[in-house]
Coordinates of N, CA and C in Angstrom, one line a residue:
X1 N 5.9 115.1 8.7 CA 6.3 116.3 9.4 C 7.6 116.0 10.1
X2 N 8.3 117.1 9.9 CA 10.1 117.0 10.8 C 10.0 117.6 12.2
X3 N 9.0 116.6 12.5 CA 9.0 117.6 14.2 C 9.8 116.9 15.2
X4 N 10.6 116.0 14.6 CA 11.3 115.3 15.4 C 12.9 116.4 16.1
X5 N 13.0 116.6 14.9 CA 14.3 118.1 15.1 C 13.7 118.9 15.5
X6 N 12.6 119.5 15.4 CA 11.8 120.8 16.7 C 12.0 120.0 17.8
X7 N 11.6 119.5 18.0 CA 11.2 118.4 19.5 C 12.5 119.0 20.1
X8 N 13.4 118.0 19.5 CA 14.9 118.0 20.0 C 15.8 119.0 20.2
X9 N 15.5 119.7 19.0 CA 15.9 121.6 19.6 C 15.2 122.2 20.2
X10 N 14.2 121.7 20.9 CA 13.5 122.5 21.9 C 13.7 122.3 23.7
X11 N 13.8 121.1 23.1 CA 14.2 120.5 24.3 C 15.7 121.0 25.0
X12 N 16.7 120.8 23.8 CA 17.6 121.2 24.2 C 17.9 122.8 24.6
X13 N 17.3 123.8 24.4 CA 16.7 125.2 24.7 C 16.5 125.5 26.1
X14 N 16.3 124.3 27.4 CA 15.3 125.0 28.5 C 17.0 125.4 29.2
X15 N 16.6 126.0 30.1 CA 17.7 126.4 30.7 C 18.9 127.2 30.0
X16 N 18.3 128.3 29.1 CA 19.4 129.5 28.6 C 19.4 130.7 29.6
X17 N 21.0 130.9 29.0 CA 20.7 132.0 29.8 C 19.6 133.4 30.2
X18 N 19.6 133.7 31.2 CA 18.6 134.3 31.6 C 18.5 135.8 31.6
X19 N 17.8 136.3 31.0 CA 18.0 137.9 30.7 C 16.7 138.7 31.2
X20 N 15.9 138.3 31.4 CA 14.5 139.1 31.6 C 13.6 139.4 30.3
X21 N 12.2 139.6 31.0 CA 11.4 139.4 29.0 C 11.6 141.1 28.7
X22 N 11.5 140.7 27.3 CA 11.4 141.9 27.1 C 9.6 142.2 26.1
X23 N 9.9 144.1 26.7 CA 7.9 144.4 26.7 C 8.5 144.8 25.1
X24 N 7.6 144.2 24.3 CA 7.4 145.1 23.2 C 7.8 143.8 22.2
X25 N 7.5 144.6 20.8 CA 7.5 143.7 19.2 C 9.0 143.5 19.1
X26 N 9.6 142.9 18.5 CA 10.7 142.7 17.8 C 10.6 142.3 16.2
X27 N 11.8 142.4 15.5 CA 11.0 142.7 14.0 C 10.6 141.5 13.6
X28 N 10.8 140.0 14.3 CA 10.0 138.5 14.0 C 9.0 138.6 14.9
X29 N 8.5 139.3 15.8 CA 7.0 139.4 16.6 C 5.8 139.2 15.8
X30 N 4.8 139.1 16.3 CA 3.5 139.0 15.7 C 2.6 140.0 16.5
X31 N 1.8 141.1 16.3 CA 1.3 141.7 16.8 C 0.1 142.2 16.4
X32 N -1.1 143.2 16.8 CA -1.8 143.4 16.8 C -2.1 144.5 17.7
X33 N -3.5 145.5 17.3 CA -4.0 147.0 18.1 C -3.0 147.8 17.5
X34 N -2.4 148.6 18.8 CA -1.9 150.0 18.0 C -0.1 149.7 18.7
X35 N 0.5 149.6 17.2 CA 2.2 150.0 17.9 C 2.5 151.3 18.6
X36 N 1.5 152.6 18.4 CA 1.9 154.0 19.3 C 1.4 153.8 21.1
X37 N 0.4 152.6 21.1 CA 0.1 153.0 22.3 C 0.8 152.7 23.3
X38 N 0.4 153.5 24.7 CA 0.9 153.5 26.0 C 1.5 152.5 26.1
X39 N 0.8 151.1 26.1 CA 0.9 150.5 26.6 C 1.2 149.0 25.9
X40 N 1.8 147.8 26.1 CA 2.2 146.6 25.4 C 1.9 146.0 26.4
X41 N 1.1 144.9 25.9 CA 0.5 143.4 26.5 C 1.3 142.4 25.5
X42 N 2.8 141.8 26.3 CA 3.3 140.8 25.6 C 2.7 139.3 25.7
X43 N 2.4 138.8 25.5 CA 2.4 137.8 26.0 C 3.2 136.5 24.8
X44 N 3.8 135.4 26.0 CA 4.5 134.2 25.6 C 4.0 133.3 25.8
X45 N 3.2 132.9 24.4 CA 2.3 131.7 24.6 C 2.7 130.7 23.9
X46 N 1.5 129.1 23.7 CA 2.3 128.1 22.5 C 1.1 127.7 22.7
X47 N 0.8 127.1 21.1 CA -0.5 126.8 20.9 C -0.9 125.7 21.2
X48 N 0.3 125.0 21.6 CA 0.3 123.2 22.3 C 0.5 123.4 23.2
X49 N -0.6 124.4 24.4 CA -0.2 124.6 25.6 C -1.9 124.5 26.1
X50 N -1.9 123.9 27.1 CA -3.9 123.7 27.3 C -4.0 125.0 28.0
X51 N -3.4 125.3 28.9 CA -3.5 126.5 30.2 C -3.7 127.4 28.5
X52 N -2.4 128.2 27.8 CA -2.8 128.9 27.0 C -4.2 128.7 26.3
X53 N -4.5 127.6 26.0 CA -5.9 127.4 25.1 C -7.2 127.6 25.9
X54 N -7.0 127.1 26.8 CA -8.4 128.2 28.1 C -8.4 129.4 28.3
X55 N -7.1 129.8 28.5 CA -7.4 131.8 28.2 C -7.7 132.0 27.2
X56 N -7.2 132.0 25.7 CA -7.4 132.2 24.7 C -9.3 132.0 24.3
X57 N -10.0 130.7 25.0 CA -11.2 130.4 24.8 C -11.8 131.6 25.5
X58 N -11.6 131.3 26.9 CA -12.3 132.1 28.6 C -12.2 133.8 28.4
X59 N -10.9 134.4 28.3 CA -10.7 135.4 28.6 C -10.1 136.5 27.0
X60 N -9.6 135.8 25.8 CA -9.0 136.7 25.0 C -10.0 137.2 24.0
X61 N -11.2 136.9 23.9 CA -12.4 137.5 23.1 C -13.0 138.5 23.9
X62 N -13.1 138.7 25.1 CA -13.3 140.2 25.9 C -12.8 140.9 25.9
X63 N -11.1 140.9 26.0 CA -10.1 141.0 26.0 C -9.7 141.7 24.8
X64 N -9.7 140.9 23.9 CA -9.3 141.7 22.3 C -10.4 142.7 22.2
X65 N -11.6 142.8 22.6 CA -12.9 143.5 22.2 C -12.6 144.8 22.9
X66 N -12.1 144.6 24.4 CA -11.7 145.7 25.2 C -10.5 146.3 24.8
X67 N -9.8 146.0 24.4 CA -8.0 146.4 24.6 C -7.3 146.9 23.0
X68 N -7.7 145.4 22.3 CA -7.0 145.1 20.6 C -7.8 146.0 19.9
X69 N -9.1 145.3 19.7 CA -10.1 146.7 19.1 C -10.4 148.3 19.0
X70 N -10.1 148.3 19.9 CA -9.9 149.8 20.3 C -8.8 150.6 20.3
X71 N -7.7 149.7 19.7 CA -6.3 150.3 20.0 C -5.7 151.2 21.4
X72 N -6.1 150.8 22.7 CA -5.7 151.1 23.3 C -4.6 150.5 24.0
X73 N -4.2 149.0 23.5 CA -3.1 148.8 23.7 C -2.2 148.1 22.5
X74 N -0.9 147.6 22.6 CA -0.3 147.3 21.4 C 0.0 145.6 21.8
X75 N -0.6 144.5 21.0 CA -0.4 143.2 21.8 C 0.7 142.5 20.8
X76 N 2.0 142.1 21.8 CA 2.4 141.1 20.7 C 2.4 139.5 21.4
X77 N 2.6 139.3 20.7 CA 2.6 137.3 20.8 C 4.1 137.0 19.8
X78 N 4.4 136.3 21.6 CA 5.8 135.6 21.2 C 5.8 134.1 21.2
X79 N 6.4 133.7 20.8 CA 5.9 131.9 19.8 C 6.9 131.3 21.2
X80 N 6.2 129.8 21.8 CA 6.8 129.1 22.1 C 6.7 127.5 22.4
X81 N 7.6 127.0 22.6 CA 7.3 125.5 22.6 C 7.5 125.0 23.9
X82 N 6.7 124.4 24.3 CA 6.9 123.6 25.9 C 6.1 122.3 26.2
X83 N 6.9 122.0 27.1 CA 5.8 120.5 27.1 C 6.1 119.5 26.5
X84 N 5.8 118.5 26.4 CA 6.5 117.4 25.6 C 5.9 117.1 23.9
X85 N 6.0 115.6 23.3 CA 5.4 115.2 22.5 C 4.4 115.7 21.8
X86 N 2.9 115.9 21.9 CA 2.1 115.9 21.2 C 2.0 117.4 21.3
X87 N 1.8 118.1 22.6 CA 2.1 119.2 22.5 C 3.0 120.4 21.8
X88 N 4.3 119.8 22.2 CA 5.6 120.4 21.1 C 4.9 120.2 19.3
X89 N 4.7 119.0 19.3 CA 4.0 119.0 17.6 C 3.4 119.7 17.0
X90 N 2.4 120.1 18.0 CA 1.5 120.4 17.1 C 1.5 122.2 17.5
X91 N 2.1 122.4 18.7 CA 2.9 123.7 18.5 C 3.7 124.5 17.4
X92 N 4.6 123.1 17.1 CA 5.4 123.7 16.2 C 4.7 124.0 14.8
X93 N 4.4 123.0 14.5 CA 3.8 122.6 13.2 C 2.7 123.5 13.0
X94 N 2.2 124.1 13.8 CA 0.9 125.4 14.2 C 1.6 126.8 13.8
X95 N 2.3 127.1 14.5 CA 3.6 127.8 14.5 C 4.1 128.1 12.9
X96 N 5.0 127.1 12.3 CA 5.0 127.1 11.1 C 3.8 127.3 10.1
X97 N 3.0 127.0 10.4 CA 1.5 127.0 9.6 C 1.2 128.3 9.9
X98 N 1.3 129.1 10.8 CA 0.3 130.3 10.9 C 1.8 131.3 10.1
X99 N 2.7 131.0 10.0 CA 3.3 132.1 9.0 C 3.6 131.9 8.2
X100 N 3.8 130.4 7.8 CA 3.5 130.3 6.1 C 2.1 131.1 5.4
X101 N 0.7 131.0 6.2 CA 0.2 131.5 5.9 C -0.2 133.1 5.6
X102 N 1.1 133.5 6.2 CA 1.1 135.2 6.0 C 0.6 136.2 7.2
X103 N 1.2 137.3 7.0 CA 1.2 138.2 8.2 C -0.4 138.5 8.8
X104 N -1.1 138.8 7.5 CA -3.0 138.9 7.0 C -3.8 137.8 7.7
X105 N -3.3 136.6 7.8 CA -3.5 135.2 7.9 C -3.0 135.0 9.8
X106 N -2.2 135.4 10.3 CA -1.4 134.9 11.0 C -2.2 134.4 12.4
X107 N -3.0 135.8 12.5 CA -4.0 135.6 13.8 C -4.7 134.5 13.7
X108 N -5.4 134.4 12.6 CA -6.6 133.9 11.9 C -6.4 132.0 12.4
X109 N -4.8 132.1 12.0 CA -4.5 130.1 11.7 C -4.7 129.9 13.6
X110 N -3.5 131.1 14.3 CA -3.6 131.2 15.4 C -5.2 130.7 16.7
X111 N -5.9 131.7 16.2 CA -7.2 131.3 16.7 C -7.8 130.2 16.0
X112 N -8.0 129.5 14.6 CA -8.0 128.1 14.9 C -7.1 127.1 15.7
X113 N -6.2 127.0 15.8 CA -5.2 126.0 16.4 C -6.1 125.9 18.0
X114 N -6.5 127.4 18.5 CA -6.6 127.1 19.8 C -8.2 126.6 20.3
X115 N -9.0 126.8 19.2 CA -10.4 126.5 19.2 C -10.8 125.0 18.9
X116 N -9.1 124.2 17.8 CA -9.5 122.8 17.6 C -8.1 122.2 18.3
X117 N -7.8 122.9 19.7 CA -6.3 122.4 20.2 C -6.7 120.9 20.9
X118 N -7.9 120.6 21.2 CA -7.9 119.0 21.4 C -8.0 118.2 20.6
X119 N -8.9 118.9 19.7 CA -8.5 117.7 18.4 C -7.6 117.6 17.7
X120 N -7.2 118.5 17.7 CA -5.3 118.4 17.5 C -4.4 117.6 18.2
X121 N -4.9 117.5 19.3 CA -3.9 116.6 20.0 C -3.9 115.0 19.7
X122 N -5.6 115.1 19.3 CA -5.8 113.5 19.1 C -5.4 113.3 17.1
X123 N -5.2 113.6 16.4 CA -5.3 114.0 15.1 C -4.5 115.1 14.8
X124 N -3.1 115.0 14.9 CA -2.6 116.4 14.9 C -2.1 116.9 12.9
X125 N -2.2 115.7 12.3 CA -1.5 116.1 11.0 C -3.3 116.5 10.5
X126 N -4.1 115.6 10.7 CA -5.1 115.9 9.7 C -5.9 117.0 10.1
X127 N -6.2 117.2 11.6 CA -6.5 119.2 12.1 C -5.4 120.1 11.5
X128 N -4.5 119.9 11.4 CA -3.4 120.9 10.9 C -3.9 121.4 9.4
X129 N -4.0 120.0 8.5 CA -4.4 120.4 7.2 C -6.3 120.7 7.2
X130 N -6.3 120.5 7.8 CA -8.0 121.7 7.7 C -7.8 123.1 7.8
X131 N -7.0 123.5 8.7 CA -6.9 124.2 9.1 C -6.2 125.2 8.1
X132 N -5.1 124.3 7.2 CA -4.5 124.9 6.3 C -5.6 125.3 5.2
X133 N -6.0 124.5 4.7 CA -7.1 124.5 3.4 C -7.8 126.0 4.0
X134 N -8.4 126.2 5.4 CA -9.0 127.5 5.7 C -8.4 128.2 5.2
X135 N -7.0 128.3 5.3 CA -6.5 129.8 4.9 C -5.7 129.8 3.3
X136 N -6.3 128.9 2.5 CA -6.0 128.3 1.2 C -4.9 128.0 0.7
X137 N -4.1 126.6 1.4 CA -3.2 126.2 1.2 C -4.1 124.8 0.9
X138 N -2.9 123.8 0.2 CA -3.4 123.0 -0.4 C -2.2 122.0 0.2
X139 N -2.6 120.8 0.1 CA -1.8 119.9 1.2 C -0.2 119.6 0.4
X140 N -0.2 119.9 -0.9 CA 1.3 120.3 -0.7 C 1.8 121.1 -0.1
X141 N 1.6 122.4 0.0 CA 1.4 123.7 0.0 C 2.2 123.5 1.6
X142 N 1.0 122.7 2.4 CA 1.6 122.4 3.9 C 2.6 121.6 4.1
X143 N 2.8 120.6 3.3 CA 3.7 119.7 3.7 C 5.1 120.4 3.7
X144 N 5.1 121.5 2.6 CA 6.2 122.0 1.9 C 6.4 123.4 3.4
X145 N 5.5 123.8 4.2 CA 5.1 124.5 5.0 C 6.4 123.7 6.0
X146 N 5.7 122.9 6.9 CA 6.1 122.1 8.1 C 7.4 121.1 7.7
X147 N 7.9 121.1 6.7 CA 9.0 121.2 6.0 C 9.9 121.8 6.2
X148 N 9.9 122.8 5.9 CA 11.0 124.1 5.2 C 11.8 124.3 6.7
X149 N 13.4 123.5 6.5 CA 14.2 123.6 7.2 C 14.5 125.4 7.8
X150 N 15.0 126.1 6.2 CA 15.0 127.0 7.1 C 13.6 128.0 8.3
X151 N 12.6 127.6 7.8 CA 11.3 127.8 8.7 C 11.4 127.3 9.9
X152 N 12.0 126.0 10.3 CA 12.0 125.5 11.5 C 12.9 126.1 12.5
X153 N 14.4 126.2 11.9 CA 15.7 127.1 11.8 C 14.9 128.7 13.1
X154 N 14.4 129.0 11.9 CA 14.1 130.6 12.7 C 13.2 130.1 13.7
X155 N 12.2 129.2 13.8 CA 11.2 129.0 14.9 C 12.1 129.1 16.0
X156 N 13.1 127.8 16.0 CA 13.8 127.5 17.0 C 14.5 128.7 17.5
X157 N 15.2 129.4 16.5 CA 15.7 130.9 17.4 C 15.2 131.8 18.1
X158 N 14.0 131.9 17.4 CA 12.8 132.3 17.7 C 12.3 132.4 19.9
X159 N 12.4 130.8 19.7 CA 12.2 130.4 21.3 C 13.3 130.0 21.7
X160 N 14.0 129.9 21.1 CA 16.1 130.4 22.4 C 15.9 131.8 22.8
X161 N 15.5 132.6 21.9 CA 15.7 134.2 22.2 C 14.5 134.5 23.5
X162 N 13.5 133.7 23.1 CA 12.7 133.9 23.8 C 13.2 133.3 25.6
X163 N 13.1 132.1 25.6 CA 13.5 131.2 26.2 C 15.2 132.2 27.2
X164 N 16.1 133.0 26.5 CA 17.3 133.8 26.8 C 16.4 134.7 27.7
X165 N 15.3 135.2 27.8 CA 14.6 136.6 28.1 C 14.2 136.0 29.5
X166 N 14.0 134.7 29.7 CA 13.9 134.3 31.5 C 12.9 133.6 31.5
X167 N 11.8 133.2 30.3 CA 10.1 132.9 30.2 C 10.8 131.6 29.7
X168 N 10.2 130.5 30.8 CA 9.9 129.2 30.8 C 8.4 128.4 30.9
X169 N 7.7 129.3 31.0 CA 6.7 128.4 30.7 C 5.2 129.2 30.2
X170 N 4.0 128.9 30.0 CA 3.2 129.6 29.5 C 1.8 129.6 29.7
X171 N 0.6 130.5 29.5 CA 1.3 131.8 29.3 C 2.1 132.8 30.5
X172 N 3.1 133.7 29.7 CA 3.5 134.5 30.4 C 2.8 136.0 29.8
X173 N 2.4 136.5 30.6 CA 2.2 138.1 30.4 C 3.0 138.8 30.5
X174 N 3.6 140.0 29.8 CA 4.5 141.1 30.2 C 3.6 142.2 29.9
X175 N 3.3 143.1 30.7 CA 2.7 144.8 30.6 C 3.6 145.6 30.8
X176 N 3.7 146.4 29.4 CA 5.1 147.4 29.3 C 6.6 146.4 30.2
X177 N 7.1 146.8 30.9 CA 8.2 145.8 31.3 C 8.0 145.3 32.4
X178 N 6.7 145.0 33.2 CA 6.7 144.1 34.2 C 5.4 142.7 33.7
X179 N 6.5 141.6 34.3 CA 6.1 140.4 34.3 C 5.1 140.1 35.3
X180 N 4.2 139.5 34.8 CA 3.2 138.9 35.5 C 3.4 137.8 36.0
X181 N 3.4 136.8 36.9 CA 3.4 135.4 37.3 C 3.0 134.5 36.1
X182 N 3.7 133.4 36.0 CA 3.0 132.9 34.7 C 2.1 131.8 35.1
X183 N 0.9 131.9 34.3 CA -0.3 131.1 34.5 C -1.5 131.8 34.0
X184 N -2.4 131.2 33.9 CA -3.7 131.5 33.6 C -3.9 133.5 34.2
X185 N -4.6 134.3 33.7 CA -5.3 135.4 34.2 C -6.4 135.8 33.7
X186 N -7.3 136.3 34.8 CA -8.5 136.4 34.1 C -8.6 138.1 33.5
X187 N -9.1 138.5 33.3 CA -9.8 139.8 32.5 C -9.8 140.8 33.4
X188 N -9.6 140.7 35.0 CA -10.4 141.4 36.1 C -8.5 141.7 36.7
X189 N -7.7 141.1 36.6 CA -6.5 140.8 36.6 C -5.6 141.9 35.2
X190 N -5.8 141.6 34.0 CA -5.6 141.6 33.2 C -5.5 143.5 33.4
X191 N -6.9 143.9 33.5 CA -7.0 145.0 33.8 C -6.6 146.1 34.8
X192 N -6.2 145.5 36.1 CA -5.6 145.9 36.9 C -4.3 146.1 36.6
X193 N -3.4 145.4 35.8 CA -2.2 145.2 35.5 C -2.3 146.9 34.1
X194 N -3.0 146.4 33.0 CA -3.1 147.8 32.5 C -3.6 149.4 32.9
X195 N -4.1 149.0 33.8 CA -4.1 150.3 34.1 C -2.9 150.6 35.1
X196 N -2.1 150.2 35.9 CA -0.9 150.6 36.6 C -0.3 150.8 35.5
X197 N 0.2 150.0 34.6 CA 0.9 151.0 33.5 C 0.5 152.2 32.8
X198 N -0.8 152.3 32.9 CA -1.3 154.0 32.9 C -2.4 154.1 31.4
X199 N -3.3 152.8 31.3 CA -3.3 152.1 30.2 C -4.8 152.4 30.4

């Protein structure tokens, strides 16, 4: 895996200029629920992030059941990398893997990464390729995945642009255009925040 140049362009990334996040999809976003509704739950997560992988466990299965399901709100997920080493890796490499795998696929690789994010940490190439084979890639298939220069290319722009919008660390929430404090939230939070946006 070439996560030595993610690492490095990632690192070199913190401290861009600062613009404010922005609420809503952009046409490299990943999303989910309904693009017409009221309301946008952005959030800026990384899958090599532990804080993100306890909400994702704790709070985003109520959460999707309440909110995603129902289309009452529109959620996108913006990709990012933070943290050092093992983290950054298996972020990236996560990252790359859930859109090689396809738009259909995307959540799917997503919510494994964060269900086997410890064992990933300890074993991060060989959870990776389980992970792949789930969504029927074949360990060429991945290598050629976590490979593909220009793949890494757009990741990285990916989180400069992100990283330009003012969000350094994760997760970060945005509801319609106001930012939430970044850290952990629970459901009881979550909801308070959607409904001031009128949600």
């Amino acid at each position: 895996m070439r996560i030595a140049l993610l690492a490095l362009l990632a690192l070199t990334m913190a401290g861009c200029g600062q613009k404010g996040p922005v609420g809503g999809a952009l046409p490299d976003d990943m999303s989910l629920g309904n693009p017409a509704a009221k309301v946008t739950v952005t959030e800026y997560a990384s899958v090599g992030c532990p804080i993100c992988g306890r909400w994702y466990q704790e709070v985003y299965p109520a959460f999707k059941a309440k909110y995603i399901d129902t289309n009452r709100i529109h959620f996108v997920s913006k990709e990012m990398l933070v943290g050092g080493g093992v983290e950054v890796t298996v972020a990236a490499s996560g990252f790359l893997l859930a859109r090689c795998a396809g738009k259909d696929k995307y959540f799917a690789v997503v919510d494994a990464l964060y269900k086997n994010q410890e064992q990933a940490f300890q074993a991060p190439r060989e959870t990776l390729v389980n992970i792949a084979r789930t969504v029927g890639m074949n360990d060429a298939q991945f290598n050629a995945c976590v490979n593909d220069e220009k793949a890494i290319q757009a990741l990285n722009d990916r989180v400069e642009k992100h990283n330009k919008e003012g969000v350094d660390s994760t997760p970060t929430f945005v509801i319609n255009d106001k930012k939430l404090d970044a850290g952990y939230h629970s459901l009881d939070e979550l909801d308070a925040a959607i409904k001031a946006a009128g949600g």
